[in-house]
Amino acid sequence: MSKWLQSGTRRDLCALLYGEELRGQELKSAIEAHYDGRLRPDRFYGAMEKLERAGYVEERTEGLHDVYSLTEAGERAVRDHHEWLADQVE
């Protein structure tokens, strides 16, 4: 597994983006709901920047909003992790 996905937060952000695009605030709200707590903006945007630099996430601007989606490499990494996790849970 890539070192960029060893972080649970980064892995979960990629999982939330699997198969869809989300605005930054929608993505941040979804991860906060999952963790049942607030995620500091610097931690959220830091994680997104690392994922983008690693080639797992793409960002584009739509009006005033940043919109995030997975790259092919990001989708492949999520699928690989899902398969590994399924093998462990069986």
Short mmCIF file of C-alpha atoms in Angstrom, two decimals:
data_model
loop_
_atom_site.label_atom_id
_atom_site.label_comp_id
_atom_site.label_asym_id
_atom_site.label_seq_id
_atom_site.Cartn_x
_atom_site.Cartn_y
_atom_site.Cartn_z
CA MET A 1 0.00 0.00 0.00
CA SER A 2 1.22 3.44 -0.81
CA LYS A 3 2.47 5.40 2.15
CA TRP A 4 -0.04 8.10 1.21
CA LEU A 5 -2.90 5.73 2.04
CA GLN A 6 -1.44 4.49 5.33
CA SER A 7 -3.31 7.33 7.01
CA GLY A 8 -6.85 6.29 7.91
CA THR A 9 -8.13 9.78 7.22
CA ARG A 10 -6.67 9.84 3.71
CA ARG A 11 -7.99 6.33 3.04
CA ASP A 12 -11.46 7.31 4.21
CA LEU A 13 -11.44 10.49 2.14
CA CYS A 14 -10.64 8.40 -0.93
CA ALA A 15 -13.40 5.95 -0.03
CA LEU A 16 -15.90 8.82 0.15
CA LEU A 17 -14.80 10.00 -3.29
CA TYR A 18 -15.04 6.56 -4.89
CA GLY A 19 -17.37 6.86 -7.87
CA GLU A 20 -18.33 10.48 -7.30
CA GLU A 21 -17.20 14.08 -7.08
CA LEU A 22 -17.70 16.14 -3.96
CA ARG A 23 -17.20 19.78 -3.11
CA GLY A 24 -14.59 20.37 -0.44
CA GLN A 25 -17.14 21.30 2.23
CA GLU A 26 -19.35 18.29 1.39
CA LEU A 27 -16.35 16.00 1.68
CA LYS A 28 -15.21 17.58 4.95
CA SER A 29 -18.75 17.31 6.38
CA ALA A 30 -19.00 13.64 5.32
CA ILE A 31 -15.71 12.71 6.99
CA GLU A 32 -16.71 14.62 10.14
CA ALA A 33 -20.02 12.72 10.23
CA HIS A 34 -18.13 9.43 9.85
CA TYR A 35 -15.75 10.29 12.73
CA ASP A 36 -18.52 12.01 14.73
CA GLY A 37 -16.26 14.97 15.37
CA ARG A 38 -14.75 18.09 13.89
CA LEU A 39 -11.75 17.86 11.55
CA ARG A 40 -9.57 20.95 11.63
CA PRO A 41 -9.49 22.67 8.22
CA ASP A 42 -5.67 22.58 8.10
CA ARG A 43 -5.70 18.81 8.66
CA PHE A 44 -8.42 18.27 6.04
CA TYR A 45 -6.81 20.43 3.36
CA GLY A 46 -3.36 19.06 4.22
CA ALA A 47 -4.63 15.53 3.64
CA MET A 48 -6.24 16.56 0.35
CA GLU A 49 -3.03 18.25 -0.83
CA LYS A 50 -1.01 15.12 -0.04
CA LEU A 51 -3.49 12.95 -1.94
CA GLU A 52 -3.38 15.31 -4.90
CA ARG A 53 0.45 15.42 -4.95
CA ALA A 54 0.52 11.61 -4.78
CA GLY A 55 -1.75 11.41 -7.83
CA TYR A 56 -4.81 9.90 -6.11
CA VAL A 57 -7.09 12.95 -6.18
CA GLU A 58 -7.85 15.68 -8.69
CA GLU A 59 -9.13 19.11 -7.75
CA ARG A 60 -10.96 21.54 -9.98
CA THR A 61 -12.71 24.83 -9.33
CA GLU A 62 -16.43 25.14 -9.95
CA GLY A 63 -17.54 28.69 -9.28
CA LEU A 64 -16.44 29.43 -5.73
CA HIS A 65 -16.00 25.78 -4.78
CA ASP A 66 -13.19 23.28 -4.98
CA VAL A 67 -14.47 19.96 -6.32
CA TYR A 68 -12.55 16.75 -5.69
CA SER A 69 -12.57 13.41 -7.49
CA LEU A 70 -10.39 10.31 -7.56
CA THR A 71 -7.95 9.62 -10.34
CA GLU A 72 -7.68 6.14 -11.85
CA ALA A 73 -4.79 5.49 -9.46
CA GLY A 74 -6.96 6.58 -6.54
CA GLU A 75 -9.82 4.29 -7.58
CA ARG A 76 -7.40 1.39 -8.00
CA ALA A 77 -5.92 2.01 -4.53
CA VAL A 78 -9.40 2.04 -2.93
CA ARG A 79 -10.34 -1.21 -4.70
CA ASP A 80 -7.05 -2.84 -3.64
CA HIS A 81 -7.60 -1.81 -0.04
CA HIS A 82 -11.19 -3.04 -0.13
CA GLU A 83 -10.05 -6.44 -1.42
CA TRP A 84 -7.36 -6.68 1.25
CA LEU A 85 -9.83 -5.70 3.98
CA ALA A 86 -12.42 -8.21 2.73
CA ASP A 87 -9.79 -10.97 2.88
CA GLN A 88 -8.99 -10.06 6.48
CA VAL A 89 -12.62 -9.98 7.60
CA GLU A 90 -13.63 -13.33 6.04
#
